[in-house]
Amino acid sequence: MSDDFELDTDDLKRRMDGAMANLRTEFASLRTGRASASMLEPVVVEAYGQPTPINQVGTVNVPEPRMVTINVWDRGLVGKVEKAIRESGLGINPQTNGTIIMLPIPELNEERRRELTKVAGQYAEHARVAIRNVRRDGMDQIKKAKSNGMSEDDQKFWESEVQDLTDRMIKAVDDALETKQAEIMQV
């Protein structure tokens, strides 16, 4: 191998890992019928004059599989937290008991489960596209180096490295999707 070209596979891996991290975040926001503190991550409360994540105005707990509770630290924010949850689009109706807000998680019907598996599939496809775009960038760097005198053996070596990395990441996306869809369809 020539010493003049070294593909930054760490950078390609880091960018592909970013696509996976984004996919995990999107999957966490999908309600599966099971209680999870992460389902409240996208919800922000107007507290003290600025948008604030729920976990910064109270303690979020999951005391049982179908219940999330929020122990709001400031009694004056209870109504704002309740309102933020109602307007979040999560489809959860909060129940208040003093400074504790209880969020019973309703059962998902079959139709809604199928919709959620489709949404999960779309999220996974976005991640695959992002990973393929990173692959394309790596391949473009290799083609550029080839036109600058890289040997054909080096070109094949680097192309197979990039393809192997891409294949591993696409498999990780597919595995994560399969797990999430099974979780959603569990009755």
PDB file of C-alpha atoms in Angstrom:
ATOM      1  CA  MET A   1       0.000   0.000   0.000  1.00  0.00           C
ATOM      2  CA  SER A   2       1.229   3.484  -0.777  1.00  0.00           C
ATOM      3  CA  ASP A   3       1.909   5.843   2.100  1.00  0.00           C
ATOM      4  CA  ASP A   4       0.468   8.903   0.377  1.00  0.00           C
ATOM      5  CA  PHE A   5      -3.234   8.019   0.854  1.00  0.00           C
ATOM      6  CA  GLU A   6      -4.875   7.133   4.132  1.00  0.00           C
ATOM      7  CA  LEU A   7      -8.668   7.110   4.236  1.00  0.00           C
ATOM      8  CA  ASP A   8     -10.032   8.423   7.529  1.00  0.00           C
ATOM      9  CA  THR A   9     -12.214   5.409   8.326  1.00  0.00           C
ATOM     10  CA  ASP A  10     -12.622   6.698  11.901  1.00  0.00           C
ATOM     11  CA  ASP A  11     -14.377   9.776  10.509  1.00  0.00           C
ATOM     12  CA  LEU A  12     -16.636   7.627   8.304  1.00  0.00           C
ATOM     13  CA  LYS A  13     -17.443   5.378  11.280  1.00  0.00           C
ATOM     14  CA  ARG A  14     -18.140   8.395  13.501  1.00  0.00           C
ATOM     15  CA  ARG A  15     -20.562   9.809  10.927  1.00  0.00           C
ATOM     16  CA  MET A  16     -22.300   6.452  10.499  1.00  0.00           C
ATOM     17  CA  ASP A  17     -22.511   6.090  14.295  1.00  0.00           C
ATOM     18  CA  GLY A  18     -24.197   9.502  14.324  1.00  0.00           C
ATOM     19  CA  ALA A  19     -26.887   8.156  12.005  1.00  0.00           C
ATOM     20  CA  MET A  20     -27.380   5.189  14.374  1.00  0.00           C
ATOM     21  CA  ALA A  21     -27.582   7.481  17.421  1.00  0.00           C
ATOM     22  CA  ASN A  22     -30.204   9.571  15.654  1.00  0.00           C
ATOM     23  CA  LEU A  23     -32.162   6.411  14.818  1.00  0.00           C
ATOM     24  CA  ARG A  24     -32.096   5.309  18.471  1.00  0.00           C
ATOM     25  CA  THR A  25     -33.398   8.732  19.527  1.00  0.00           C
ATOM     26  CA  GLU A  26     -36.218   8.546  16.983  1.00  0.00           C
ATOM     27  CA  PHE A  27     -37.080   5.003  18.097  1.00  0.00           C
ATOM     28  CA  ALA A  28     -37.180   6.108  21.739  1.00  0.00           C
ATOM     29  CA  SER A  29     -39.803   8.711  20.873  1.00  0.00           C
ATOM     30  CA  LEU A  30     -42.159   6.041  19.458  1.00  0.00           C
ATOM     31  CA  ARG A  31     -44.734   5.044  22.045  1.00  0.00           C
ATOM     32  CA  THR A  32     -44.872   1.270  22.296  1.00  0.00           C
ATOM     33  CA  GLY A  33     -47.608   0.875  24.871  1.00  0.00           C
ATOM     34  CA  ARG A  34     -45.001   0.417  27.575  1.00  0.00           C
ATOM     35  CA  ALA A  35     -44.041   3.205  29.940  1.00  0.00           C
ATOM     36  CA  SER A  36     -40.618   4.754  29.398  1.00  0.00           C
ATOM     37  CA  ALA A  37     -39.069   7.929  30.789  1.00  0.00           C
ATOM     38  CA  SER A  38     -37.457   8.590  27.387  1.00  0.00           C
ATOM     39  CA  MET A  39     -40.892   9.095  25.782  1.00  0.00           C
ATOM     40  CA  LEU A  40     -41.004  12.484  27.568  1.00  0.00           C
ATOM     41  CA  GLU A  41     -37.636  13.678  26.211  1.00  0.00           C
ATOM     42  CA  PRO A  42     -39.128  15.709  23.332  1.00  0.00           C
ATOM     43  CA  VAL A  43     -41.572  17.489  25.690  1.00  0.00           C
ATOM     44  CA  VAL A  44     -40.499  20.942  26.873  1.00  0.00           C
ATOM     45  CA  VAL A  45     -42.165  23.107  29.512  1.00  0.00           C
ATOM     46  CA  GLU A  46     -42.246  26.898  29.518  1.00  0.00           C
ATOM     47  CA  ALA A  47     -40.542  27.340  32.918  1.00  0.00           C
ATOM     48  CA  TYR A  48     -38.976  30.487  34.310  1.00  0.00           C
ATOM     49  CA  GLY A  49     -39.330  32.259  30.961  1.00  0.00           C
ATOM     50  CA  GLN A  50     -37.625  29.658  28.790  1.00  0.00           C
ATOM     51  CA  PRO A  51     -38.326  26.224  27.281  1.00  0.00           C
ATOM     52  CA  THR A  52     -37.071  23.547  29.691  1.00  0.00           C
ATOM     53  CA  PRO A  53     -36.991  19.739  29.361  1.00  0.00           C
ATOM     54  CA  ILE A  54     -39.369  17.968  31.738  1.00  0.00           C
ATOM     55  CA  ASN A  55     -36.533  16.150  33.507  1.00  0.00           C
ATOM     56  CA  GLN A  56     -35.193  19.561  34.609  1.00  0.00           C
ATOM     57  CA  VAL A  57     -38.418  20.587  36.394  1.00  0.00           C
ATOM     58  CA  GLY A  58     -39.179  17.297  38.138  1.00  0.00           C
ATOM     59  CA  THR A  59     -38.208  13.689  38.744  1.00  0.00           C
ATOM     60  CA  VAL A  60     -39.467  11.275  36.080  1.00  0.00           C
ATOM     61  CA  ASN A  61     -40.141   7.705  37.272  1.00  0.00           C
ATOM     62  CA  VAL A  62     -41.639   4.545  35.816  1.00  0.00           C
ATOM     63  CA  PRO A  63     -43.199   2.827  38.859  1.00  0.00           C
ATOM     64  CA  GLU A  64     -45.028   0.207  36.793  1.00  0.00           C
ATOM     65  CA  PRO A  65     -45.045  -0.960  33.137  1.00  0.00           C
ATOM     66  CA  ARG A  66     -48.028   1.208  32.137  1.00  0.00           C
ATOM     67  CA  MET A  67     -47.419   4.323  34.255  1.00  0.00           C
ATOM     68  CA  VAL A  68     -44.981   7.241  34.213  1.00  0.00           C
ATOM     69  CA  THR A  69     -44.929   9.704  37.110  1.00  0.00           C
ATOM     70  CA  ILE A  70     -43.395  13.144  37.321  1.00  0.00           C
ATOM     71  CA  ASN A  71     -42.741  14.644  40.739  1.00  0.00           C
ATOM     72  CA  VAL A  72     -42.648  18.370  39.899  1.00  0.00           C
ATOM     73  CA  TRP A  73     -40.290  20.271  42.207  1.00  0.00           C
ATOM     74  CA  ASP A  74     -42.003  23.669  41.900  1.00  0.00           C
ATOM     75  CA  ARG A  75     -45.740  23.577  42.676  1.00  0.00           C
ATOM     76  CA  GLY A  76     -46.243  26.601  40.376  1.00  0.00           C
ATOM     77  CA  LEU A  77     -45.096  24.576  37.340  1.00  0.00           C
ATOM     78  CA  VAL A  78     -47.505  21.637  37.757  1.00  0.00           C
ATOM     79  CA  GLY A  79     -50.125  23.207  35.449  1.00  0.00           C
ATOM     80  CA  LYS A  80     -47.504  24.105  32.825  1.00  0.00           C
ATOM     81  CA  VAL A  81     -46.075  20.575  32.834  1.00  0.00           C
ATOM     82  CA  GLU A  82     -49.570  19.126  32.496  1.00  0.00           C
ATOM     83  CA  LYS A  83     -50.326  21.477  29.587  1.00  0.00           C
ATOM     84  CA  ALA A  84     -47.037  20.661  27.829  1.00  0.00           C
ATOM     85  CA  ILE A  85     -47.793  16.921  28.019  1.00  0.00           C
ATOM     86  CA  ARG A  86     -51.340  17.386  26.692  1.00  0.00           C
ATOM     87  CA  GLU A  87     -50.065  19.485  23.763  1.00  0.00           C
ATOM     88  CA  SER A  88     -47.110  17.203  22.994  1.00  0.00           C
ATOM     89  CA  GLY A  89     -49.063  14.858  20.714  1.00  0.00           C
ATOM     90  CA  LEU A  90     -48.154  11.791  22.800  1.00  0.00           C
ATOM     91  CA  GLY A  91     -51.837  10.974  23.264  1.00  0.00           C
ATOM     92  CA  ILE A  92     -51.485  10.758  27.038  1.00  0.00           C
ATOM     93  CA  ASN A  93     -53.942  12.330  29.485  1.00  0.00           C
ATOM     94  CA  PRO A  94     -52.095  13.463  32.646  1.00  0.00           C
ATOM     95  CA  GLN A  95     -53.703  13.077  36.084  1.00  0.00           C
ATOM     96  CA  THR A  96     -52.500  15.363  38.875  1.00  0.00           C
ATOM     97  CA  ASN A  97     -52.257  14.613  42.576  1.00  0.00           C
ATOM     98  CA  GLY A  98     -50.578  17.578  44.291  1.00  0.00           C
ATOM     99  CA  THR A  99     -47.106  17.933  42.743  1.00  0.00           C
ATOM    100  CA  ILE A 100     -47.179  14.427  41.268  1.00  0.00           C
ATOM    101  CA  ILE A 101     -48.403  14.028  37.700  1.00  0.00           C
ATOM    102  CA  MET A 102     -49.357  10.485  36.706  1.00  0.00           C
ATOM    103  CA  LEU A 103     -49.339   9.458  33.055  1.00  0.00           C
ATOM    104  CA  PRO A 104     -51.248   6.208  32.467  1.00  0.00           C
ATOM    105  CA  ILE A 105     -50.096   4.687  29.187  1.00  0.00           C
ATOM    106  CA  PRO A 106     -53.095   3.371  27.249  1.00  0.00           C
ATOM    107  CA  GLU A 107     -53.044   0.088  25.337  1.00  0.00           C
ATOM    108  CA  LEU A 108     -52.228   0.427  21.662  1.00  0.00           C
ATOM    109  CA  ASN A 109     -54.778  -1.007  19.267  1.00  0.00           C
ATOM    110  CA  GLU A 110     -53.701  -3.214  16.351  1.00  0.00           C
ATOM    111  CA  GLU A 111     -54.105  -0.453  13.755  1.00  0.00           C
ATOM    112  CA  ARG A 112     -51.949   1.985  15.734  1.00  0.00           C
ATOM    113  CA  ARG A 113     -49.285  -0.702  16.225  1.00  0.00           C
ATOM    114  CA  ARG A 114     -49.114  -1.256  12.459  1.00  0.00           C
ATOM    115  CA  GLU A 115     -48.809   2.510  11.882  1.00  0.00           C
ATOM    116  CA  LEU A 116     -45.968   2.702  14.399  1.00  0.00           C
ATOM    117  CA  THR A 117     -44.090  -0.168  12.731  1.00  0.00           C
ATOM    118  CA  LYS A 118     -44.339   1.723   9.425  1.00  0.00           C
ATOM    119  CA  VAL A 119     -43.016   4.882  11.080  1.00  0.00           C
ATOM    120  CA  ALA A 120     -40.156   2.849  12.599  1.00  0.00           C
ATOM    121  CA  GLY A 121     -39.421   1.510   9.107  1.00  0.00           C
ATOM    122  CA  GLN A 122     -39.276   5.052   7.740  1.00  0.00           C
ATOM    123  CA  TYR A 123     -36.876   6.091  10.499  1.00  0.00           C
ATOM    124  CA  ALA A 124     -34.672   3.090   9.686  1.00  0.00           C
ATOM    125  CA  GLU A 125     -34.694   3.932   5.975  1.00  0.00           C
ATOM    126  CA  HIS A 126     -33.576   7.499   6.760  1.00  0.00           C
ATOM    127  CA  ALA A 127     -30.677   6.037   8.770  1.00  0.00           C
ATOM    128  CA  ARG A 128     -29.745   3.679   5.906  1.00  0.00           C
ATOM    129  CA  VAL A 129     -29.744   6.601   3.455  1.00  0.00           C
ATOM    130  CA  ALA A 130     -27.519   8.635   5.794  1.00  0.00           C
ATOM    131  CA  ILE A 131     -25.103   5.696   6.087  1.00  0.00           C
ATOM    132  CA  ARG A 132     -25.036   5.220   2.297  1.00  0.00           C
ATOM    133  CA  ASN A 133     -24.307   8.935   1.865  1.00  0.00           C
ATOM    134  CA  VAL A 134     -21.290   8.565   4.155  1.00  0.00           C
ATOM    135  CA  ARG A 135     -20.237   5.514   2.104  1.00  0.00           C
ATOM    136  CA  ARG A 136     -20.518   7.564  -1.084  1.00  0.00           C
ATOM    137  CA  ASP A 137     -18.315  10.283   0.419  1.00  0.00           C
ATOM    138  CA  GLY A 138     -15.681   7.669   1.287  1.00  0.00           C
ATOM    139  CA  MET A 139     -15.840   6.155  -2.193  1.00  0.00           C
ATOM    140  CA  ASP A 140     -15.501   9.637  -3.730  1.00  0.00           C
ATOM    141  CA  GLN A 141     -12.322  10.205  -1.692  1.00  0.00           C
ATOM    142  CA  ILE A 142     -10.956   6.885  -2.969  1.00  0.00           C
ATOM    143  CA  LYS A 143     -11.799   7.762  -6.609  1.00  0.00           C
ATOM    144  CA  LYS A 144     -10.072  11.109  -6.207  1.00  0.00           C
ATOM    145  CA  ALA A 145      -6.968   9.401  -4.803  1.00  0.00           C
ATOM    146  CA  LYS A 146      -7.081   6.885  -7.691  1.00  0.00           C
ATOM    147  CA  SER A 147      -7.025   9.750 -10.189  1.00  0.00           C
ATOM    148  CA  ASN A 148      -4.018  11.143  -8.274  1.00  0.00           C
ATOM    149  CA  GLY A 149      -2.051   7.943  -8.807  1.00  0.00           C
ATOM    150  CA  MET A 150      -3.290   5.430  -6.223  1.00  0.00           C
ATOM    151  CA  SER A 151      -2.662   1.829  -7.267  1.00  0.00           C
ATOM    152  CA  GLU A 152      -5.572  -0.380  -8.200  1.00  0.00           C
ATOM    153  CA  ASP A 153      -4.764  -2.756  -5.329  1.00  0.00           C
ATOM    154  CA  ASP A 154      -4.948   0.121  -2.825  1.00  0.00           C
ATOM    155  CA  GLN A 155      -8.204   1.286  -4.381  1.00  0.00           C
ATOM    156  CA  LYS A 156      -9.753  -2.180  -4.010  1.00  0.00           C
ATOM    157  CA  PHE A 157      -8.469  -2.453  -0.417  1.00  0.00           C
ATOM    158  CA  TRP A 158     -10.014   0.892   0.650  1.00  0.00           C
ATOM    159  CA  GLU A 159     -13.252   0.262  -1.230  1.00  0.00           C
ATOM    160  CA  SER A 160     -13.668  -3.081   0.558  1.00  0.00           C
ATOM    161  CA  GLU A 161     -12.921  -1.386   3.922  1.00  0.00           C
ATOM    162  CA  VAL A 162     -15.635   1.227   3.308  1.00  0.00           C
ATOM    163  CA  GLN A 163     -18.088  -1.412   2.057  1.00  0.00           C
ATOM    164  CA  ASP A 164     -17.456  -3.647   5.094  1.00  0.00           C
ATOM    165  CA  LEU A 165     -18.090  -0.725   7.438  1.00  0.00           C
ATOM    166  CA  THR A 166     -21.264   0.175   5.525  1.00  0.00           C
ATOM    167  CA  ASP A 167     -22.539  -3.414   5.597  1.00  0.00           C
ATOM    168  CA  ARG A 168     -21.983  -3.647   9.375  1.00  0.00           C
ATOM    169  CA  MET A 169     -23.826  -0.379   9.994  1.00  0.00           C
ATOM    170  CA  ILE A 170     -26.758  -1.287   7.715  1.00  0.00           C
ATOM    171  CA  LYS A 171     -27.039  -4.622   9.570  1.00  0.00           C
ATOM    172  CA  ALA A 172     -27.095  -2.719  12.884  1.00  0.00           C
ATOM    173  CA  VAL A 173     -29.946  -0.544  11.543  1.00  0.00           C
ATOM    174  CA  ASP A 174     -31.859  -3.632  10.382  1.00  0.00           C
ATOM    175  CA  ASP A 175     -31.351  -5.357  13.751  1.00  0.00           C
ATOM    176  CA  ALA A 176     -32.508  -2.255  15.656  1.00  0.00           C
ATOM    177  CA  LEU A 177     -35.581  -2.000  13.412  1.00  0.00           C
ATOM    178  CA  GLU A 178     -36.457  -5.662  13.904  1.00  0.00           C
ATOM    179  CA  THR A 179     -36.161  -5.275  17.688  1.00  0.00           C
ATOM    180  CA  LYS A 180     -38.273  -2.104  17.725  1.00  0.00           C
ATOM    181  CA  GLN A 181     -40.991  -3.592  15.508  1.00  0.00           C
ATOM    182  CA  ALA A 182     -41.177  -6.690  17.728  1.00  0.00           C
ATOM    183  CA  GLU A 183     -41.456  -4.400  20.775  1.00  0.00           C
ATOM    184  CA  ILE A 184     -44.275  -2.416  19.135  1.00  0.00           C
ATOM    185  CA  MET A 185     -46.232  -5.496  18.039  1.00  0.00           C
ATOM    186  CA  GLN A 186     -45.957  -7.227  21.432  1.00  0.00           C
ATOM    187  CA  VAL A 187     -49.390  -7.531  22.912  1.00  0.00           C
TER     188      VAL A 187
END
